[in-house]
PDB file of C-alpha atoms in Angstrom:
ATOM      1  CA  MET A  10      -9.156 -18.429 -12.436  1.00  0.00           C
ATOM      2  CA  ARG A  11      -8.490 -18.530  -8.683  1.00  0.00           C
ATOM      3  CA  LEU A  12      -6.993 -15.266  -7.486  1.00  0.00           C
ATOM      4  CA  THR A  13      -4.750 -14.680  -4.471  1.00  0.00           C
ATOM      5  CA  LEU A  14      -5.073 -11.585  -2.404  1.00  0.00           C
ATOM      6  CA  ALA A  15      -2.357 -10.313  -0.090  1.00  0.00           C
ATOM      7  CA  VAL A  16      -3.917  -8.730   3.036  1.00  0.00           C
ATOM      8  CA  HIS A  17      -1.639  -5.795   4.081  1.00  0.00           C
ATOM      9  CA  SER A  18      -1.101  -5.442   7.756  1.00  0.00           C
ATOM     10  CA  GLN A  19      -0.518  -1.712   7.484  1.00  0.00           C
ATOM     11  CA  LEU A  20      -3.377   0.799   8.064  1.00  0.00           C
ATOM     12  CA  TYR A  21      -3.828   3.489   5.337  1.00  0.00           C
ATOM     13  CA  THR A  22      -5.399   6.944   5.225  1.00  0.00           C
ATOM     14  CA  ILE A  23      -7.002   8.528   2.160  1.00  0.00           C
ATOM     15  CA  HIS A  24      -6.339  12.277   1.921  1.00  0.00           C
ATOM     16  CA  SER A  25      -8.134  14.887  -0.148  1.00  0.00           C
ATOM     17  CA  PHE A  26      -6.337  18.112  -1.305  1.00  0.00           C
ATOM     18  CA  SER A  27      -7.131  20.967  -3.630  1.00  0.00           C
ATOM     19  CA  PRO A  28      -5.743  20.196  -7.065  1.00  0.00           C
ATOM     20  CA  ASP A  29      -3.067  22.883  -6.832  1.00  0.00           C
ATOM     21  CA  THR A  30      -1.540  21.545  -3.657  1.00  0.00           C
ATOM     22  CA  GLU A  31       2.179  20.716  -3.697  1.00  0.00           C
ATOM     23  CA  ILE A  32       2.625  17.012  -2.869  1.00  0.00           C
ATOM     24  CA  PRO A  33       4.544  16.790   0.368  1.00  0.00           C
ATOM     25  CA  SER A  34       8.012  15.305  -0.120  1.00  0.00           C
ATOM     26  CA  SER A  35       7.457  12.765   2.786  1.00  0.00           C
ATOM     27  CA  VAL A  36       4.905  10.966   0.601  1.00  0.00           C
ATOM     28  CA  PHE A  37       7.586   9.879  -1.778  1.00  0.00           C
ATOM     29  CA  SER A  38       9.624   8.049   0.923  1.00  0.00           C
ATOM     30  CA  GLN A  39       6.720   5.787   1.936  1.00  0.00           C
ATOM     31  CA  PRO A  40       7.008   2.078   1.089  1.00  0.00           C
ATOM     32  CA  VAL A  41       3.509   2.264  -0.535  1.00  0.00           C
ATOM     33  CA  PHE A  42       1.638   5.361  -1.720  1.00  0.00           C
ATOM     34  CA  PHE A  43      -0.917   6.279  -4.366  1.00  0.00           C
ATOM     35  CA  ILE A  44      -1.551   9.715  -5.903  1.00  0.00           C
ATOM     36  CA  GLY A  45      -4.522  10.587  -8.094  1.00  0.00           C
ATOM     37  CA  LYS A  46      -5.026  14.082  -9.595  1.00  0.00           C
ATOM     38  CA  THR A  47      -7.787  15.571 -11.561  1.00  0.00           C
ATOM     39  CA  ARG A  48      -8.972  19.129 -12.284  1.00  0.00           C
ATOM     40  CA  GLU A  49     -11.097  19.073  -9.190  1.00  0.00           C
ATOM     41  CA  GLU A  50      -8.935  17.339  -6.626  1.00  0.00           C
ATOM     42  CA  LEU A  51      -5.795  15.640  -5.503  1.00  0.00           C
ATOM     43  CA  SER A  52      -6.099  12.345  -3.573  1.00  0.00           C
ATOM     44  CA  ILE A  53      -3.185  10.706  -1.766  1.00  0.00           C
ATOM     45  CA  VAL A  54      -3.213   7.305  -0.066  1.00  0.00           C
ATOM     46  CA  VAL A  55      -0.431   6.773   2.489  1.00  0.00           C
ATOM     47  CA  PRO A  56       0.315   4.640   5.570  1.00  0.00           C
ATOM     48  CA  SER A  57      -1.644   6.056   8.442  1.00  0.00           C
ATOM     49  CA  ASP A  58       1.465   6.720  10.484  1.00  0.00           C
ATOM     50  CA  LEU A  59       2.316   9.624   8.046  1.00  0.00           C
ATOM     51  CA  PRO A  60       0.330  12.685   9.070  1.00  0.00           C
ATOM     52  CA  LEU A  61      -0.572  15.110   6.189  1.00  0.00           C
ATOM     53  CA  ASP A  62      -2.342  18.439   6.495  1.00  0.00           C
ATOM     54  CA  SER A  63      -5.208  17.587   4.092  1.00  0.00           C
ATOM     55  CA  LEU A  64      -8.705  19.218   3.533  1.00  0.00           C
ATOM     56  CA  GLU A  65     -10.345  15.882   4.454  1.00  0.00           C
ATOM     57  CA  GLN A  66      -9.119  12.411   5.412  1.00  0.00           C
ATOM     58  CA  GLU A  67     -10.623   8.949   5.868  1.00  0.00           C
ATOM     59  CA  ASP A  68      -8.610   6.861   8.264  1.00  0.00           C
ATOM     60  CA  ASP A  69      -8.451   3.084   9.048  1.00  0.00           C
ATOM     61  CA  TRP A  70      -8.315   1.441   5.668  1.00  0.00           C
ATOM     62  CA  ARG A  71      -6.871  -1.932   5.063  1.00  0.00           C
ATOM     63  CA  CYS A  72      -5.515  -3.026   1.728  1.00  0.00           C
ATOM     64  CA  LEU A  73      -6.137  -6.178  -0.256  1.00  0.00           C
ATOM     65  CA  GLU A  74      -3.643  -6.596  -3.126  1.00  0.00           C
ATOM     66  CA  ILE A  75      -4.551  -8.815  -6.018  1.00  0.00           C
ATOM     67  CA  LEU A  76      -1.221 -10.669  -6.535  1.00  0.00           C
ATOM     68  CA  GLY A  77      -0.202 -10.176 -10.143  1.00  0.00           C
ATOM     69  CA  PRO A  78       0.985  -9.284 -12.563  1.00  0.00           C
ATOM     70  CA  LEU A  79      -2.433  -9.106 -14.137  1.00  0.00           C
ATOM     71  CA  GLY A  80      -2.343  -8.682 -17.939  1.00  0.00           C
ATOM     72  CA  PHE A  81      -4.434  -6.009 -19.572  1.00  0.00           C
ATOM     73  CA  SER A  82      -6.305  -8.692 -21.543  1.00  0.00           C
ATOM     74  CA  MET A  83      -7.698 -10.154 -18.220  1.00  0.00           C
ATOM     75  CA  THR A  84     -11.203  -8.853 -17.829  1.00  0.00           C
ATOM     76  CA  GLY A  85     -13.660  -8.658 -15.000  1.00  0.00           C
ATOM     77  CA  ILE A  86     -11.182  -9.167 -12.138  1.00  0.00           C
ATOM     78  CA  LEU A  87     -11.976  -5.999 -10.279  1.00  0.00           C
ATOM     79  CA  SER A  88     -15.656  -6.286 -11.069  1.00  0.00           C
ATOM     80  CA  ARG A  89     -15.972  -9.820  -9.651  1.00  0.00           C
ATOM     81  CA  LEU A  90     -14.021  -8.718  -6.509  1.00  0.00           C
ATOM     82  CA  SER A  91     -15.970  -5.470  -6.013  1.00  0.00           C
ATOM     83  CA  GLY A  92     -19.367  -7.275  -6.708  1.00  0.00           C
ATOM     84  CA  THR A  93     -18.438  -9.837  -4.052  1.00  0.00           C
ATOM     85  CA  LEU A  94     -17.815  -7.124  -1.468  1.00  0.00           C
ATOM     86  CA  ALA A  95     -20.820  -5.100  -2.532  1.00  0.00           C
ATOM     87  CA  ASP A  96     -23.031  -8.157  -2.094  1.00  0.00           C
ATOM     88  CA  ALA A  97     -21.683  -8.342   1.496  1.00  0.00           C
ATOM     89  CA  GLY A  98     -22.492  -4.572   2.044  1.00  0.00           C
ATOM     90  CA  ILE A  99     -18.760  -3.590   2.140  1.00  0.00           C
ATOM     91  CA  SER A 100     -17.736  -0.252   0.684  1.00  0.00           C
ATOM     92  CA  ILE A 101     -14.360  -0.170  -1.188  1.00  0.00           C
ATOM     93  CA  PHE A 102     -11.772   2.271  -2.445  1.00  0.00           C
ATOM     94  CA  ALA A 103     -10.172   0.723  -5.601  1.00  0.00           C
ATOM     95  CA  ILE A 104      -6.757   1.621  -7.016  1.00  0.00           C
ATOM     96  CA  SER A 105      -5.097   0.218 -10.045  1.00  0.00           C
ATOM     97  CA  THR A 106      -1.488   0.091 -11.157  1.00  0.00           C
ATOM     98  CA  PHE A 107       0.098  -1.118 -14.314  1.00  0.00           C
ATOM     99  CA  ASP A 108       0.573  -4.626 -12.919  1.00  0.00           C
ATOM    100  CA  THR A 109      -2.356  -5.198 -10.521  1.00  0.00           C
ATOM    101  CA  ASP A 110      -5.312  -3.803  -8.604  1.00  0.00           C
ATOM    102  CA  TYR A 111      -5.653  -2.954  -4.921  1.00  0.00           C
ATOM    103  CA  VAL A 112      -8.924  -2.730  -2.978  1.00  0.00           C
ATOM    104  CA  LEU A 113      -9.084  -0.829   0.412  1.00  0.00           C
ATOM    105  CA  VAL A 114     -11.728  -1.738   2.896  1.00  0.00           C
ATOM    106  CA  LYS A 115     -12.367  -0.068   6.276  1.00  0.00           C
ATOM    107  CA  LYS A 116     -10.595  -1.929   9.060  1.00  0.00           C
ATOM    108  CA  ASN A 117     -13.894  -2.743  10.927  1.00  0.00           C
ATOM    109  CA  THR A 118     -15.179  -4.485   7.701  1.00  0.00           C
ATOM    110  CA  LEU A 119     -12.023  -6.520   7.052  1.00  0.00           C
ATOM    111  CA  ASP A 120     -13.206  -9.781   8.677  1.00  0.00           C
ATOM    112  CA  ALA A 121     -16.506  -9.688   6.776  1.00  0.00           C
ATOM    113  CA  ALA A 122     -14.591  -8.870   3.593  1.00  0.00           C
ATOM    114  CA  LYS A 123     -12.312 -11.895   4.071  1.00  0.00           C
ATOM    115  CA  ALA A 124     -15.179 -14.140   4.791  1.00  0.00           C
ATOM    116  CA  ALA A 125     -17.060 -13.072   1.678  1.00  0.00           C
ATOM    117  CA  LEU A 126     -14.025 -13.537  -0.485  1.00  0.00           C
ATOM    118  CA  ARG A 127     -13.145 -16.961   0.874  1.00  0.00           C
ATOM    119  CA  GLN A 128     -16.726 -17.996   0.190  1.00  0.00           C
ATOM    120  CA  LYS A 129     -16.106 -17.134  -3.459  1.00  0.00           C
ATOM    121  CA  GLN A 130     -12.851 -19.162  -3.465  1.00  0.00           C
ATOM    122  CA  TYR A 131     -10.376 -16.328  -3.231  1.00  0.00           C
ATOM    123  CA  GLN A 132      -7.179 -17.231  -1.416  1.00  0.00           C
ATOM    124  CA  LEU A 133      -6.017 -14.737   1.166  1.00  0.00           C
ATOM    125  CA  ILE A 134      -2.573 -14.428   2.618  1.00  0.00           C
ATOM    126  CA  ASP A 135      -1.207 -12.027   5.230  1.00  0.00           C
ATOM    127  CA  TYR A 136       1.364  -9.543   3.948  1.00  0.00           C
TER     128      TYR A 136
END
């Protein structure tokens, strides 16, 4: 199967909060946001132009969206994608939704990530 990835032009920031932090209402008005909560932490990914008062943050992430929807019976998609990037020495931050997967890479590794993915026959489009 040949997958197509949409390369988002937006920069994203990954924020870390204590698990009892109330989620700022401004997060919910963003065109794209991700929230993950465990007993130990609350993580929020938002466009970088939204400042949040977090404990820690990682700036300058670009998003690669696997164009879907991807069925739950499809196996190995994220594994192959992350393996390709790992082989190129590129760290990722992966997020999954019901329909698809998203992989964030640091802005300064985007060109190398795109080259590695194209070499493995992934199709990339600007989004």
